[in-house]
Coordinates of C-alpha atoms and ligand atoms in Angstrom, one line a residue:
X1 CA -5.9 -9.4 -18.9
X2 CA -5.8 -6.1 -20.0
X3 CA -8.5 -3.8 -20.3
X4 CA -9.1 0.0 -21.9
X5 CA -11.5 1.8 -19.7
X6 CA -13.1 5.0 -22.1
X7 CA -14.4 7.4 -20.0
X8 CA -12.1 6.1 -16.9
X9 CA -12.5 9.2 -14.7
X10 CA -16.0 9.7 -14.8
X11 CA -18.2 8.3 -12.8
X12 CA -19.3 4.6 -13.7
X13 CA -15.4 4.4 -15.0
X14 CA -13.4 4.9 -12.3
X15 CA -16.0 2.2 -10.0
X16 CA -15.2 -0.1 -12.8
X17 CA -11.6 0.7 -13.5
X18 CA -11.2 -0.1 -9.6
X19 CA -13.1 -2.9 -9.6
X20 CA -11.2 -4.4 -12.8
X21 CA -7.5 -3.8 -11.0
X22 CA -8.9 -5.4 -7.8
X23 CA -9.8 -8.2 -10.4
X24 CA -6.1 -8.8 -11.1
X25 CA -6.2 -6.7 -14.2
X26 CA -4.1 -4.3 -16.2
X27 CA -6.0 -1.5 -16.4
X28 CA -5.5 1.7 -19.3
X29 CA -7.8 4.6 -18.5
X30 CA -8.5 7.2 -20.8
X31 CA -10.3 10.5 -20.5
X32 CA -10.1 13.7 -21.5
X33 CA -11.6 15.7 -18.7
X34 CA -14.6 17.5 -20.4
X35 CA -16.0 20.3 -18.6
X36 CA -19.7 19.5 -18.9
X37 CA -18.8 19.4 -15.1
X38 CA -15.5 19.8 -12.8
X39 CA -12.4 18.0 -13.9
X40 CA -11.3 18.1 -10.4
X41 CA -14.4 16.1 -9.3
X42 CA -13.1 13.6 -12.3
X43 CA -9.6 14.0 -10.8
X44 CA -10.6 13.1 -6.9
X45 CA -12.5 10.0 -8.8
X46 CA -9.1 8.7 -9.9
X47 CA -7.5 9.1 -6.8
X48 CA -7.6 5.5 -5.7
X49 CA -7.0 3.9 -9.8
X50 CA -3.6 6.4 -9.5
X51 CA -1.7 4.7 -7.4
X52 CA -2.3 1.5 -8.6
X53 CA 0.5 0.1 -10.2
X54 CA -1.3 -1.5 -13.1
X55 CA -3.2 1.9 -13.7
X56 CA -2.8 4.5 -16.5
X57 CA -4.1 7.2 -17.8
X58 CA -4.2 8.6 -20.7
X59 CA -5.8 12.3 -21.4
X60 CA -7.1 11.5 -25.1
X61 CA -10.3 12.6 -26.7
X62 CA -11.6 10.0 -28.8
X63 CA -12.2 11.9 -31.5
X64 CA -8.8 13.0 -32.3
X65 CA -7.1 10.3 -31.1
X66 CA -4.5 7.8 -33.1
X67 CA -5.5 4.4 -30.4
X68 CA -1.9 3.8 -30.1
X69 CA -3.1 2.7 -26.2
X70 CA -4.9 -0.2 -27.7
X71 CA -3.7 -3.7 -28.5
X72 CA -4.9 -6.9 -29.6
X73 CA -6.0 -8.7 -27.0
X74 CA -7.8 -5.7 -25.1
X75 CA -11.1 -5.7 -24.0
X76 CA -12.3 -2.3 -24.3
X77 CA -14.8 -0.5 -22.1
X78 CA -16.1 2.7 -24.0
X79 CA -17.5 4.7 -21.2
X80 CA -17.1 7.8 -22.7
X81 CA -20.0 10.2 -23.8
X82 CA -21.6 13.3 -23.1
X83 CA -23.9 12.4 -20.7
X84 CA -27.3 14.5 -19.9
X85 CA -31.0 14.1 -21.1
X86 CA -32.1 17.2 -20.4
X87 CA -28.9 19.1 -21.7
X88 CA -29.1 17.4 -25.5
X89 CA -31.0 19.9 -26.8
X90 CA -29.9 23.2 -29.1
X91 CA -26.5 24.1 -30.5
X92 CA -24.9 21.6 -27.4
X93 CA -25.9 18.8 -29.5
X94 CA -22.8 19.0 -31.4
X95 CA -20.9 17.7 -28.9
X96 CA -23.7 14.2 -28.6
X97 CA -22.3 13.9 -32.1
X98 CA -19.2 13.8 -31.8
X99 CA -18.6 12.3 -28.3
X100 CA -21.5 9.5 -28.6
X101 CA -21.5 8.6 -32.3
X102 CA -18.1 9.9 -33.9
X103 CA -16.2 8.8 -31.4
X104 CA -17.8 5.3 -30.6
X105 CA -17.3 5.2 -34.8
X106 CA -13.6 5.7 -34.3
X107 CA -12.8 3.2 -31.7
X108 CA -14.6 0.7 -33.1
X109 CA -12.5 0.9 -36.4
X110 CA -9.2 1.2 -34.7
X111 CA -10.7 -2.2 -32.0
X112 CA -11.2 -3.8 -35.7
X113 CA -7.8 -3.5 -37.0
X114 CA -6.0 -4.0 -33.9
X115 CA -7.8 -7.0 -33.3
X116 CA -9.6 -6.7 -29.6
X117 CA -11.1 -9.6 -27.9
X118 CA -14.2 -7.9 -26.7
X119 CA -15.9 -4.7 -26.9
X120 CA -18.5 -3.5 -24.0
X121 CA -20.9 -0.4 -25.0
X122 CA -22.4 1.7 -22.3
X123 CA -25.7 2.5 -23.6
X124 CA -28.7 3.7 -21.5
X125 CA -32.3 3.0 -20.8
X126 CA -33.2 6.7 -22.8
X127 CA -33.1 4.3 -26.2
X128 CA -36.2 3.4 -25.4
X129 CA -38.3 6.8 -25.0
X130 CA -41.7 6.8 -23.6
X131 CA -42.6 3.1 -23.9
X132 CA -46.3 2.3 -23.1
X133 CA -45.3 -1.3 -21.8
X134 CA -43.6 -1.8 -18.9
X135 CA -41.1 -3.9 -18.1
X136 CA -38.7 -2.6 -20.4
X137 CA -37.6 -5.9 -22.7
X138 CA -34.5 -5.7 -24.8
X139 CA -36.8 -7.0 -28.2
X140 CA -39.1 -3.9 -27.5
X141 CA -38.7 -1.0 -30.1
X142 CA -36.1 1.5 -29.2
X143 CA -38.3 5.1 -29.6
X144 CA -35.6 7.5 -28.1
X145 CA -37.6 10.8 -26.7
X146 CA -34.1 12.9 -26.3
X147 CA -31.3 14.0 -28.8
X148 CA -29.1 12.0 -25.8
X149 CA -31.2 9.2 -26.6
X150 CA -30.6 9.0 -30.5
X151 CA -26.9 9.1 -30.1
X152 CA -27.0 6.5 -27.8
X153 CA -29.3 4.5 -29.8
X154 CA -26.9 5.6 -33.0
X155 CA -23.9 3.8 -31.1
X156 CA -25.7 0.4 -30.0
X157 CA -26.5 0.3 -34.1
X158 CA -23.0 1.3 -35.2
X159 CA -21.6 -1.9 -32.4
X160 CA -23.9 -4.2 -34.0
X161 CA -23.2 -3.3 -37.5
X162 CA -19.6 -3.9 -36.7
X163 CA -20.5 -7.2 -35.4
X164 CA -22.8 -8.2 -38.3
X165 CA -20.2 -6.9 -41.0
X166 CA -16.8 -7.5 -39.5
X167 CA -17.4 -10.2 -36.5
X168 CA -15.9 -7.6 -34.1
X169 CA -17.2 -9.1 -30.7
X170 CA -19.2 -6.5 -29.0
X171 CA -22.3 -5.9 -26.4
X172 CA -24.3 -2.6 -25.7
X173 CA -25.5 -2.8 -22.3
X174 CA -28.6 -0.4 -21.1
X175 CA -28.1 1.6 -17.9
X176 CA -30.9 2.5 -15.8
X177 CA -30.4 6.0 -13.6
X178 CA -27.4 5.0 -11.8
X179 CA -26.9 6.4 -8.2
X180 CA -24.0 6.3 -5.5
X181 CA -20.6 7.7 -4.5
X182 CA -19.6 10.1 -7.4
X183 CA -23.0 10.4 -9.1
X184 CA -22.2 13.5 -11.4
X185 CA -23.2 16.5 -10.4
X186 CA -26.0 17.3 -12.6
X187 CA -27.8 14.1 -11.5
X188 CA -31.2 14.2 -9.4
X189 CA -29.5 12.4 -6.1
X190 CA -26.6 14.7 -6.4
X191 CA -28.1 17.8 -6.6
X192 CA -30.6 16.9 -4.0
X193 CA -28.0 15.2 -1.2
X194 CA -26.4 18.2 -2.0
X195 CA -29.5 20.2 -1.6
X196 CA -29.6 19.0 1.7
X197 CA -26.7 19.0 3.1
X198 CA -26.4 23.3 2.3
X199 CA -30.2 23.9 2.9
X200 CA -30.8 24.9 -0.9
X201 CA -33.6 24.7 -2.9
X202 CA -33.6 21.3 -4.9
X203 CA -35.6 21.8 -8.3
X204 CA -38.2 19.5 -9.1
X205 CA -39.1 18.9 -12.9
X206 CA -42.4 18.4 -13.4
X207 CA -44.2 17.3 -9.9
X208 CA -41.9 14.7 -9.2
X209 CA -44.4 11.6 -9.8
X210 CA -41.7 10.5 -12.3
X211 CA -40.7 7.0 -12.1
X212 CA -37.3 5.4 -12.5
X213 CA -35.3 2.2 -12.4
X214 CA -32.7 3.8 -9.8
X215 CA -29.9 1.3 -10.1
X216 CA -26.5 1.6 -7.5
X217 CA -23.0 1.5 -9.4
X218 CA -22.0 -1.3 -8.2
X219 CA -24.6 -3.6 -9.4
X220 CA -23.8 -1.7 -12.9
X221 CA -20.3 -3.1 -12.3
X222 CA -21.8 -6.5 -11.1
X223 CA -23.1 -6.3 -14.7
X224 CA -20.9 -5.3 -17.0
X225 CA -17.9 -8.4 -15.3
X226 CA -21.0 -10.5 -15.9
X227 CA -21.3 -9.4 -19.4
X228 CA -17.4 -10.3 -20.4
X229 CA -17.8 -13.4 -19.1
X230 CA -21.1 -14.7 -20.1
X231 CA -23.0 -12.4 -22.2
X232 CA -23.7 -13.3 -26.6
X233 CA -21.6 -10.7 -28.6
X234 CA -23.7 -9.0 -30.9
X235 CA -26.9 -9.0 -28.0
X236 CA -27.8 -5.6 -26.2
X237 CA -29.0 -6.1 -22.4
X238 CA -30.7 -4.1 -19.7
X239 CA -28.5 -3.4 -16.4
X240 CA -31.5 -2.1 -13.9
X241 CA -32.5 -2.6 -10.8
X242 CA -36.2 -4.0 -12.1
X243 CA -37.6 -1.6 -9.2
X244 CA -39.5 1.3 -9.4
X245 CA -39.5 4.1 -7.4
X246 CA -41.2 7.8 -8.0
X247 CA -38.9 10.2 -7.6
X248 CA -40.8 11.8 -4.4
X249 CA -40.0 8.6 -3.0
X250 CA -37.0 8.8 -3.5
X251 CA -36.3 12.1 -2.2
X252 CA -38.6 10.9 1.2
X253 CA -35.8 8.4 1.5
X254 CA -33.2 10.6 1.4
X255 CA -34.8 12.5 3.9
X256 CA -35.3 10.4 6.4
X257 CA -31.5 8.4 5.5
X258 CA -30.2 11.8 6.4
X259 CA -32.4 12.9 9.2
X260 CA -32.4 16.3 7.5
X261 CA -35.6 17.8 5.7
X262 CA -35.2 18.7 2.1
X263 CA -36.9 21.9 0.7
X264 CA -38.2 21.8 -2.7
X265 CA -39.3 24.1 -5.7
X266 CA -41.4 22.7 -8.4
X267 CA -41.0 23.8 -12.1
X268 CA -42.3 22.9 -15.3
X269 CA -41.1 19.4 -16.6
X270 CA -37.9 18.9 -18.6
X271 CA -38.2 18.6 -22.8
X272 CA -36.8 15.1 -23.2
X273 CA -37.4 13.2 -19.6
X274 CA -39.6 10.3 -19.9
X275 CA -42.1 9.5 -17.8
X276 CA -41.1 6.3 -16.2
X277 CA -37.8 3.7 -17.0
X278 CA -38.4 0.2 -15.1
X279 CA -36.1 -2.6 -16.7
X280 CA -36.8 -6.1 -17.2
X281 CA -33.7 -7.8 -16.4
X282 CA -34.3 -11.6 -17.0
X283 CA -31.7 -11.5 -20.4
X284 CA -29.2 -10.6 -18.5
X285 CA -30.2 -12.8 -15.4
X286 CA -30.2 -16.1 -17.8
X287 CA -26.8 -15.1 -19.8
X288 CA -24.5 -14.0 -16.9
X289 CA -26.2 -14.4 -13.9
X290 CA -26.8 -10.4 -13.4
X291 CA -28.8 -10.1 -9.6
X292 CA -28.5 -6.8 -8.5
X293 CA -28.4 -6.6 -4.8
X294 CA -28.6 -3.4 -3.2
X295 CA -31.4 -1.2 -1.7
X296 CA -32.1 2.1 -2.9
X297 CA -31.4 2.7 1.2
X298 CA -28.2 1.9 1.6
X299 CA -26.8 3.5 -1.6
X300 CA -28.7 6.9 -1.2
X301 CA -26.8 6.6 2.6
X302 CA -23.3 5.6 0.6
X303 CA -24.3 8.6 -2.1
X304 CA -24.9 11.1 1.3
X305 CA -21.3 10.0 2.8
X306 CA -19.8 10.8 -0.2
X307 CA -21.7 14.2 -0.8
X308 CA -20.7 15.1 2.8
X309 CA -17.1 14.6 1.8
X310 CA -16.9 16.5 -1.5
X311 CA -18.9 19.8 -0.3
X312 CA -17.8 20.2 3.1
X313 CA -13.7 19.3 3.2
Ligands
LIG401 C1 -29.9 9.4 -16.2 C2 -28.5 9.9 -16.7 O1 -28.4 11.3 -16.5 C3 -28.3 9.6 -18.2 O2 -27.0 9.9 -18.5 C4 -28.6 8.2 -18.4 O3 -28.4 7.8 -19.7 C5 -30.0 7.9 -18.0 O4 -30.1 8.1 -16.6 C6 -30.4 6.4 -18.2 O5 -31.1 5.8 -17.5 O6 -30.0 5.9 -19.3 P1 -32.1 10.5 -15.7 O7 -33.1 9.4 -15.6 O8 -32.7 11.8 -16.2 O9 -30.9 10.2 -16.6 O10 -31.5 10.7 -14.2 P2 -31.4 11.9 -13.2 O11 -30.7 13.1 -13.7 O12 -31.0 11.4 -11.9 O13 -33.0 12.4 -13.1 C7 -34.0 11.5 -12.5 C8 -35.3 12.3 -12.5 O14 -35.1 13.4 -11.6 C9 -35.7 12.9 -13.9 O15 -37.0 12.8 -14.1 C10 -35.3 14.4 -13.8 O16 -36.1 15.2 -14.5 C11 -35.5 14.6 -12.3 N1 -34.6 15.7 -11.9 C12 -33.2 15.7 -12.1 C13 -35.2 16.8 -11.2 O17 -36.4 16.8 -11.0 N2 -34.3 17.8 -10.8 C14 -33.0 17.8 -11.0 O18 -32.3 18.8 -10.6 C15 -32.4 16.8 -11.7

């Protein structure tokens, strides 16, 4: 089977893209290194996906592109945003626009006329905004409380009108905080592991009672295999962990994971982070069998290898 991977070297891509070629796959990547944070990082990402012989790459922005990589038959993975609650804000917005709704816009069209077999949407749990009832369900009103939100929330309605119109096969599946080797940098475990391992300051939004739905990349992966092979086109789904943590918790964890204390500023709370993300998962339990399996442990002590490796040789 052949698969495009959108977004390929960031990082949820390049987990999946290796996961897909270990799967037997033949695997197209495509990326085209945005500096909302160091294309080397992206590069080292790849590292592994290069030397496969069914890998590769190809350095195209979506928005310009003419989708000669894609063929009938594909099942496409569009990975590819600008990521980044708390950065959606202001003249940067522009570029939510056109990387999150233009470009999902584009692909879809050219998936249409080339005639794909499925289409998988990486959409996030910040469509839903400061819910008041938790669980998060699927069938609950989508009230996004970030410009990052309403893109992503633009793109699951684009997917579904292409579906409803056009019967182009497609699913938008929610992701909830992901964490593990090659978090991006601008990430809360990143910048704290990091914090940690140079004896910085780590900046706390608000007073750090927050609550998320931490979920490790590879259960995202778990999920969105699942979802080709057993989720409804046209259907959106949460891929969480269905625990919640505080994110003082989680930064306890990381302490005592790395043995190493962690010192810690406090400043105001960021326009556009919600107060608390905690999916219900039992959709995409029934449809495809989705059990994530790991503990917030032993992917904060995977995320700290990894940390260790980047920042210090
Ligand atoms: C994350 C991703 O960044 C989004 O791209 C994704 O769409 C979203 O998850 C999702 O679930 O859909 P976020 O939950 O803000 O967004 O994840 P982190 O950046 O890891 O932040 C977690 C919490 O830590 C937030 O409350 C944030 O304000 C806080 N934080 C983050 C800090 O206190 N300090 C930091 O330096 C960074």
């Amino acid at each position: 089977m052949r698969a495009v991977v959108t977004g390929a070297a960031g990082f949820i891509g390049s987990h999946l893209c290796q996961r897909l070629l270990s799967m037997g796959w033949e695997v197209v990547g495509v990326d085209c290194f945005r500096d909302y944070y160091s294309p080397e990082i992206k590069r080292k990402n790849l590292r592994t996906c290069l030397s496969h012989p069914s890998f590769s790459l190809i350095g195209e922005d979506l928005v310009a592109s003419n989708f000669s990589f894609l063929k009938g038959g594909d099942y496409v993975f569009h990975l590819a945003a600008q990521p980044g609650v708390r950065k959606s804000w202001g003249k940067e917005f522009n570029y939510y626009l056109q990387d999150n709704i233009l470009a999902t816009q584009r692909l879809l069209e050219a998936s249409l006329e080339k005639g794909i077999s499925f289409f998988v949407f990486a959409s996030s749990s910040s469509v839903y905004g400061n819910s008041p009832n938790f669980p998060l369900r699927e069938d609950s009103r989508p009230l996004p409380f970030s410009p990052y939100g309403v893109t992503k929330l633009a793109a699951e309605n684009l997917l579904r009108l292409y579906y409803e119109n056009f019967s182009l096969p497609s699913v938008s599946l929610r992701f909830f905080t992901v964490f593990g080797p090659r978090q991006r940098p601008d990430m809360a475990f990143h910048r704290a592991l990091k914090a940690i391992l140079t004896g910085e300051e780590f900046t706390v939004y608000g007073d750090g009672s927050q609550i998320r739905d931490f979920t490790h990349v590879e259960d995202i992966v778990d999920g969105v295999i699942g979802a080709v092979e057993g989720a409804r086109a046209g259907e959106v789904y949460n891929l969480g962990s269905g625990r919640e943590v505080s994110l003082r918790d989680a930064l306890s964890i990381m302490e005592r994971v790395t043995g190493r204390p962690l010192k810690l500023k406090f400043v105001e709370a960021a326009k556009g982070d919600v107060r608390k993300t905690l999916a219900d998962i039992t959709r995409a339990r029934k449809d495809f069998g989705y059990r994530p399996r790991k503990t917030l442990e032993e992917g904060i002590e995977q995320e700290w290898y990894w940390i260790k490796s980047l920042y210090s040789g």
